[in-house]
XYZ file of C-alpha atoms in Angstrom:
483
model
C -105.449 14.716 2.766
C -102.868 12.392 4.261
C -103.015 8.637 4.814
C -103.180 9.200 8.573
C -106.439 11.168 8.469
C -110.075 10.280 9.107
C -111.079 11.569 5.671
C -108.707 9.165 3.976
C -109.383 6.084 6.109
C -113.163 6.348 6.421
C -114.163 8.111 3.209
C -111.641 8.326 0.388
C -110.123 4.837 0.628
C -113.406 2.850 0.983
C -115.022 4.839 -1.845
C -111.995 4.349 -4.097
C -111.877 0.607 -3.404
C -115.613 0.134 -3.911
C -115.709 2.023 -7.203
C -112.557 0.364 -8.470
C -113.705 -3.219 -7.917
C -117.304 -2.637 -9.015
C -116.062 -1.207 -12.303
C -113.281 -3.781 -12.550
C -115.836 -6.587 -12.853
C -117.288 -4.917 -15.945
C -114.420 -3.187 -17.701
C -110.780 -2.746 -16.662
C -110.499 0.498 -18.631
C -113.350 1.985 -16.604
C -111.718 0.815 -13.389
C -108.367 2.282 -14.423
C -110.140 5.530 -15.287
C -111.795 5.561 -11.848
C -108.406 5.025 -10.192
C -106.898 7.834 -12.278
C -109.746 10.132 -11.227
C -109.272 9.138 -7.576
C -105.534 9.823 -7.860
C -106.106 13.300 -9.269
C -108.726 14.051 -6.603
C -106.316 12.873 -3.906
C -103.516 15.037 -5.280
C -105.669 18.135 -5.707
C -107.075 17.720 -2.169
C -103.793 19.210 -0.934
C -104.335 22.262 -3.124
C -106.489 22.452 -6.254
C -103.837 24.680 -7.849
C -101.513 21.649 -8.000
C -103.747 19.935 -10.567
C -102.770 22.005 -13.661
C -99.095 21.509 -12.821
C -99.208 17.718 -12.669
C -101.484 17.684 -15.732
C -98.934 19.773 -17.660
C -96.156 17.433 -16.564
C -98.046 14.303 -17.596
C -99.203 15.625 -20.967
C -95.801 17.127 -21.813
C -93.950 13.936 -20.945
C -96.421 11.710 -22.779
C -96.084 13.807 -25.937
C -92.300 13.499 -25.615
C -92.673 9.722 -25.203
C -94.768 9.508 -28.386
C -92.211 11.661 -30.143
C -89.410 9.309 -29.077
C -91.377 6.305 -30.382
C -92.100 7.878 -33.778
C -88.770 9.614 -34.371
C -85.923 8.236 -36.416
C -83.025 6.882 -34.384
C -80.977 10.017 -35.007
C -83.786 12.198 -33.605
C -84.690 10.192 -30.505
C -81.928 11.811 -28.467
C -83.236 15.279 -29.416
C -86.670 14.367 -28.078
C -85.174 12.933 -24.899
C -82.951 15.940 -24.222
C -85.852 18.291 -24.847
C -88.057 16.328 -22.451
C -85.404 16.303 -19.732
C -84.940 20.057 -20.132
C -88.733 20.454 -19.839
C -88.797 18.400 -16.619
C -85.790 20.121 -15.074
C -87.226 23.538 -15.988
C -90.548 22.637 -14.363
C -88.833 21.310 -11.248
C -86.329 24.164 -11.211
C -88.939 26.889 -11.409
C -91.324 25.556 -8.774
C -88.769 24.125 -6.369
C -85.467 25.958 -6.848
C -86.168 29.426 -8.259
C -86.287 31.150 -4.874
C -83.292 29.119 -3.656
C -81.297 30.439 -6.606
C -82.443 34.028 -6.001
C -81.658 33.816 -2.267
C -78.196 32.418 -3.020
C -77.495 35.245 -5.473
C -78.624 37.782 -2.875
C -76.329 36.256 -0.248
C -73.307 36.154 -2.546
C -73.680 39.557 -4.188
C -75.502 41.595 -1.540
C -78.317 42.291 -3.981
C -81.945 42.497 -2.880
C -83.704 40.606 -5.655
C -87.327 39.915 -4.859
C -88.377 36.326 -4.283
C -91.016 34.859 -6.549
C -94.495 34.005 -5.338
C -94.115 30.362 -6.369
C -96.396 27.523 -5.334
C -94.416 24.352 -4.550
C -96.480 21.352 -5.689
C -96.322 18.479 -3.262
C -94.440 15.417 -4.500
C -93.141 17.176 -7.622
C -89.738 15.522 -7.261
C -91.300 12.064 -7.224
C -93.495 12.361 -10.308
C -90.740 14.224 -12.168
C -88.066 11.571 -11.532
C -90.563 8.784 -12.224
C -91.279 10.211 -15.664
C -87.649 10.999 -16.496
C -86.670 7.365 -15.928
C -89.582 6.291 -18.154
C -88.404 8.531 -20.998
C -84.765 7.459 -20.708
C -85.797 3.814 -20.953
C -88.131 4.620 -23.859
C -85.175 6.161 -25.691
C -83.292 2.868 -25.293
C -86.212 0.706 -26.389
C -86.960 -0.692 -22.923
C -90.589 0.472 -22.752
C -93.579 -1.283 -24.295
C -96.158 0.974 -25.921
C -98.665 2.408 -23.454
C -101.741 4.582 -23.924
C -102.285 7.980 -22.372
C -104.735 6.643 -19.781
C -102.444 4.001 -18.341
C -99.493 6.400 -18.531
C -101.378 9.112 -16.637
C -102.341 6.548 -13.990
C -98.713 5.439 -13.689
C -97.493 9.027 -13.263
C -100.193 10.145 -10.801
C -100.926 6.899 -8.879
C -101.984 8.214 -5.478
C -100.260 5.717 -3.120
C -96.845 6.990 -4.276
C -97.466 10.570 -5.348
C -96.870 12.275 -1.986
C -93.663 10.677 -0.706
C -92.596 7.934 -3.062
C -91.269 5.506 -3.926
C -89.886 6.707 -7.249
C -91.806 4.279 -9.458
C -90.263 2.395 -12.360
C -92.431 1.576 -15.347
C -91.489 -2.114 -15.221
C -92.855 -2.265 -11.680
C -96.274 -0.802 -12.441
C -97.425 -0.526 -16.069
C -97.573 -4.319 -16.666
C -99.673 -4.626 -13.504
C -102.125 -2.012 -14.784
C -102.546 -4.127 -17.936
C -103.283 -7.373 -16.038
C -107.058 -7.821 -15.721
C -106.661 -10.190 -12.737
C -105.479 -7.241 -10.631
C -108.891 -5.599 -11.058
C -110.682 -8.317 -9.074
C -110.903 -8.270 -5.258
C -108.694 -10.719 -3.376
C -108.937 -11.727 0.277
C -105.181 -12.266 0.343
C -104.519 -8.756 -0.970
C -106.853 -7.227 1.601
C -105.308 -9.189 4.480
C -101.750 -8.216 3.558
C -102.691 -4.653 2.647
C -104.643 -3.893 5.814
C -101.898 -5.376 8.006
C -99.201 -3.306 6.317
C -101.369 -0.195 6.539
C -101.975 -0.787 10.257
C -98.258 -1.258 10.963
C -97.393 1.893 9.012
C -100.099 3.949 10.692
C -98.840 2.853 14.129
C -95.271 3.820 13.234
C -96.436 7.254 12.116
C -98.986 8.070 14.822
C -97.690 6.261 17.900
C -93.937 6.730 17.441
C -92.909 9.375 14.888
C -95.505 11.982 15.834
C -94.854 11.541 19.567
C -91.148 12.264 19.017
C -91.916 15.630 17.423
C -91.980 17.652 20.712
C -88.529 16.377 21.699
C -87.094 17.130 18.251
C -88.653 20.592 18.005
C -87.468 21.571 21.491
C -83.908 20.425 20.812
C -83.554 22.114 17.425
C -85.286 25.305 18.556
C -82.737 25.850 21.322
C -79.873 28.264 20.739
C -76.494 26.656 21.406
C -77.954 23.390 22.773
C -75.985 21.689 25.522
C -74.435 18.238 25.211
C -77.367 16.136 26.428
C -79.999 18.221 24.637
C -78.142 18.042 21.326
C -77.603 14.285 21.489
C -81.132 13.561 22.670
C -82.626 15.792 19.987
C -80.562 14.216 17.217
C -81.362 10.688 18.386
C -85.049 11.607 18.538
C -84.973 13.128 15.047
C -83.171 10.100 13.613
C -85.957 7.868 14.876
C -88.738 10.315 14.013
C -87.532 10.381 10.408
C -87.064 6.595 10.423
C -90.581 5.775 11.606
C -92.241 8.565 9.640
C -90.704 7.423 6.354
C -90.940 3.714 7.161
C -94.554 4.202 8.232
C -95.452 5.984 5.004
C -93.752 3.271 2.957
C -95.728 0.536 4.712
C -98.993 2.454 4.317
C -98.359 3.126 0.619
C -97.572 -0.533 -0.046
C -100.626 -1.569 1.983
C -103.050 0.773 0.189
C -101.719 -0.290 -3.198
C -101.940 -3.946 -2.227
C -105.620 -3.548 -1.260
C -106.171 -2.276 -4.805
C -104.387 -5.346 -6.184
C -101.103 -3.703 -7.212
C -97.661 -4.211 -5.703
C -95.437 -1.156 -5.499
C -91.787 -1.790 -4.603
C -90.690 -1.667 -0.992
C -88.619 1.393 -0.249
C -87.241 0.848 3.235
C -85.301 -2.074 4.698
C -83.942 -1.462 8.240
C -81.309 1.100 7.147
C -79.993 1.651 10.674
C -78.782 -1.965 10.701
C -76.394 -1.181 7.833
C -72.692 -1.910 8.389
C -71.509 0.638 5.797
C -72.794 3.802 4.151
C -73.192 2.049 0.790
C -75.317 -0.589 2.529
C -77.313 2.206 4.161
C -78.235 3.456 0.706
C -79.281 -0.044 -0.325
C -81.740 0.067 2.575
C -82.832 3.741 2.798
C -85.096 5.211 0.098
C -84.274 2.259 -2.116
C -86.105 3.592 -5.181
C -84.225 6.917 -5.077
C -80.917 5.085 -4.674
C -81.785 2.993 -7.732
C -82.681 6.100 -9.724
C -79.487 7.941 -8.756
C -77.376 4.909 -9.590
C -79.013 4.002 -12.919
C -79.769 7.467 -14.294
C -77.007 9.623 -12.828
C -74.022 7.749 -11.368
C -73.673 5.206 -14.209
C -74.222 7.770 -17.031
C -71.550 9.952 -15.378
C -69.154 7.046 -15.825
C -69.618 5.159 -12.559
C -66.402 3.387 -11.613
C -65.336 2.625 -15.179
C -62.592 5.269 -15.483
C -60.477 4.815 -12.378
C -60.730 5.656 -8.697
C -60.519 9.440 -8.991
C -63.348 9.498 -11.525
C -65.321 7.200 -9.252
C -64.927 9.571 -6.299
C -65.939 12.530 -8.481
C -69.037 10.703 -9.683
C -69.980 9.660 -6.153
C -69.691 13.228 -4.891
C -71.660 14.678 -7.802
C -74.376 12.052 -7.461
C -74.827 12.587 -3.729
C -74.642 16.386 -3.988
C -77.450 16.310 -6.544
C -79.281 13.742 -4.423
C -79.055 16.119 -1.490
C -80.322 19.034 -3.573
C -83.220 16.828 -4.743
C -84.384 16.652 -1.127
C -84.793 20.388 -0.738
C -83.881 23.870 -1.894
C -81.485 24.688 0.922
C -77.727 24.570 1.353
C -78.250 22.282 4.349
C -79.459 19.544 1.999
C -76.494 20.091 -0.314
C -74.123 19.696 2.656
C -76.033 16.593 3.773
C -75.639 15.059 0.319
C -71.978 16.099 0.197
C -71.320 14.407 3.537
C -72.785 11.148 2.240
C -70.693 11.500 -0.892
C -67.614 11.987 1.282
C -68.564 8.973 3.414
C -68.848 6.818 0.284
C -65.478 8.026 -1.022
C -63.823 7.192 2.306
C -65.459 3.765 2.376
C -64.438 2.860 -1.177
C -60.975 4.299 -0.633
C -60.514 2.108 2.435
C -61.809 -0.958 0.582
C -59.406 -0.252 -2.263
C -56.525 0.149 0.210
C -57.408 -3.057 2.093
C -57.656 -5.030 -1.133
C -60.072 -7.761 -2.250
C -58.307 -10.553 -0.346
C -58.961 -9.297 3.157
C -60.656 -11.673 5.569
C -64.424 -11.320 6.193
C -65.000 -9.228 9.319
C -65.912 -10.940 12.567
C -69.059 -10.254 14.581
C -67.386 -7.618 16.745
C -66.093 -5.730 13.706
C -69.520 -5.903 12.048
C -71.090 -4.532 15.235
C -68.576 -1.676 15.389
C -69.163 -0.956 11.692
C -72.887 -0.674 12.350
C -72.323 1.712 15.244
C -69.917 3.850 13.194
C -72.281 3.899 10.205
C -75.231 4.947 12.352
C -73.211 7.737 13.997
C -72.059 9.010 10.602
C -75.612 8.964 9.252
C -76.968 10.617 12.387
C -74.421 13.453 12.251
C -75.441 14.116 8.656
C -79.109 14.247 9.749
C -78.130 17.333 11.735
C -77.926 19.302 8.472
C -80.997 17.548 7.082
C -83.144 18.786 9.985
C -81.645 22.184 10.779
C -83.330 25.226 9.166
C -79.970 26.708 8.153
C -76.246 26.018 8.283
C -75.674 28.152 11.415
C -78.287 26.174 13.364
C -76.696 22.922 12.252
C -73.258 24.098 13.365
C -74.692 25.105 16.753
C -76.086 21.590 17.164
C -72.734 20.079 16.193
C -71.071 22.301 18.808
C -73.538 20.968 21.351
C -72.760 17.395 20.343
C -69.083 18.108 21.007
C -69.881 19.536 24.461
C -68.817 23.067 23.553
C -72.092 24.565 24.793
C -72.095 23.001 28.242
C -73.045 19.615 29.605
C -76.249 20.069 31.627
C -79.656 19.178 30.219
C -81.654 22.240 29.267
C -84.706 20.451 27.851
C -87.812 19.676 29.886
C -88.121 16.059 28.747
C -90.500 13.687 30.504
C -89.586 10.089 31.440
C -92.163 8.964 28.849
C -90.276 10.790 26.087
C -86.938 9.297 27.167
C -88.620 5.902 27.140
C -90.042 6.488 23.668
C -86.588 7.267 22.274
C -85.261 4.055 23.872
C -88.198 2.020 22.505
C -87.608 3.486 19.043
C -83.979 2.379 19.176
C -84.998 -1.119 20.276
C -87.404 -1.518 17.350
C -85.059 0.007 14.763
C -81.943 -1.930 15.790
C -83.233 -5.252 17.072
C -86.618 -6.107 15.580
C -87.454 -7.442 12.096
C -88.968 -5.022 9.619
C -92.207 -5.526 7.733
C -90.363 -6.720 4.619
C -88.872 -9.568 6.632
C -92.153 -10.365 8.409
C -93.972 -10.821 5.090
C -91.018 -12.408 3.299
C -91.824 -15.758 4.902
C -95.439 -15.676 3.755
C -95.166 -15.050 0.041
C -91.539 -14.236 -0.799
C -92.520 -10.828 -2.143
C -89.156 -9.321 -1.295
C -86.434 -11.497 -2.828
C -83.959 -8.600 -2.750
C -84.428 -7.774 0.926
C -81.129 -7.758 2.776
C -80.762 -10.171 5.658
C -80.334 -8.231 8.884
C -79.902 -8.969 12.547
C -83.035 -9.327 14.685
C -83.563 -10.655 18.180
C -86.366 -12.864 16.915
C -88.235 -13.724 13.752
C -91.878 -12.902 13.129
C -93.712 -14.758 10.377
C -96.993 -13.258 9.243
C -99.860 -15.574 8.388
C -103.493 -14.822 7.498
C -104.594 -16.201 10.866
C -106.978 -15.241 13.639
C -104.065 -14.309 15.922
C -102.489 -11.952 13.410
C -105.944 -10.551 12.621
C -106.530 -9.685 16.285
C -103.073 -8.099 16.618
C -103.626 -6.060 13.459
C -107.063 -4.941 14.604
C -105.797 -3.828 18.008
C -102.878 -1.923 16.471
C -105.180 -0.250 13.956
C -107.719 0.817 16.590
C -105.048 2.219 18.926
C -103.432 4.132 16.058
C -106.764 5.562 14.885
C -107.606 6.642 18.419
C -104.289 8.508 18.466
C -105.141 10.516 15.333
C -106.161 13.664 17.172
C -104.910 15.751 14.259
C -103.450 14.727 10.876
C -99.785 15.604 10.380
C -97.865 15.660 7.115
C -95.190 13.121 6.349
C -91.670 14.540 6.405
C -90.884 13.337 2.887
C -93.995 15.021 1.507
C -92.038 18.300 1.365
C -89.586 16.802 -1.118
């Protein structure tokens, strides 16, 4: 069951909201229990066999958390290390076991049999969410929480499929606030609007770009125009698919009365790769920085150590996205981009003049091209296919268009670029209403849109929602659900 399905919109979500608020008037523990049950039902709707896996993860991590709380200071690290090993083993077996076996077969020529392993959806998200919780518990940054609230935090259905990577400080205090268990017209207005915007991004834009992307990446040795068109289309498909999911997740959670962190902030408007990562998958960037890059040493031990730590962090970040060497190369490219950027900044020195508008524009173009070239490995099924696409981008496979693309599909790619590069994002639209996003980065837009709970915005939201629902001829998974 995905957010963009009739079952979710017309059955699961209304039933969850009704039960949650009816119980919330009587007892917040009952309401939290109902929400936990709904989250587990939602997760197991993908495959009932996933349920024991997430249950094992939650129970194992909660026992480790209690062990960390009770242990003497000298033993807390032992509990933490054991818990991290447990999480990595769980993730490694279900997500990376066959990748490891395939790599061994390729390197040695052996014919080891692949395992019949079920890959639980969203396992990377609930694993990283719980690891950060345990690390902070080890350092005394976590207030005591019961098993019920912890299980709800770890399995909360708006995030479980494709993020964000939740932080305990963002959610657990909200689950303890009884005011969040009462219905609010403001929450419903904001939540429904965000959900409608996200659904439109997914159904009307991202899903309609799929035929162009599939045709381009299915072609052997794509020509120049096909390769560029396919990569542009994929860049925007991924953008609106992920941005749409983020808006829908925030909207669903807001209807329930809880605010999950925004995870997407116009990344294609970034003027550097480091800024891109402040805007793209913000929660993952925060996790990688706080729980990997900084513990590795960050930039505290000189430039060479900094470059090493950047490369290691991004390589592991790439591997987190999928068990394929294409993702490792994608992460390595971003690590290389960051090393080049910081090397140039170090060479230019801190006293250089702020760049002018033309330089900022050129930086944005260069950053987008660098990111887009890396997406080639992110999308390709294997390294050879990615290299064929890169050859096409360079014009080595011919210049003529080999794809049967309609004028409508060309127009959709152009419209996607217009929205991504020139229009305000939903964070900025709602920023003016309630200042929910104080950390949102200011970015260029042709005009400003300021949301208000008004009749005009209600009509616009209703029209968008109806058109998007009418376009749901078949539910399609979100790209990030596979990670």
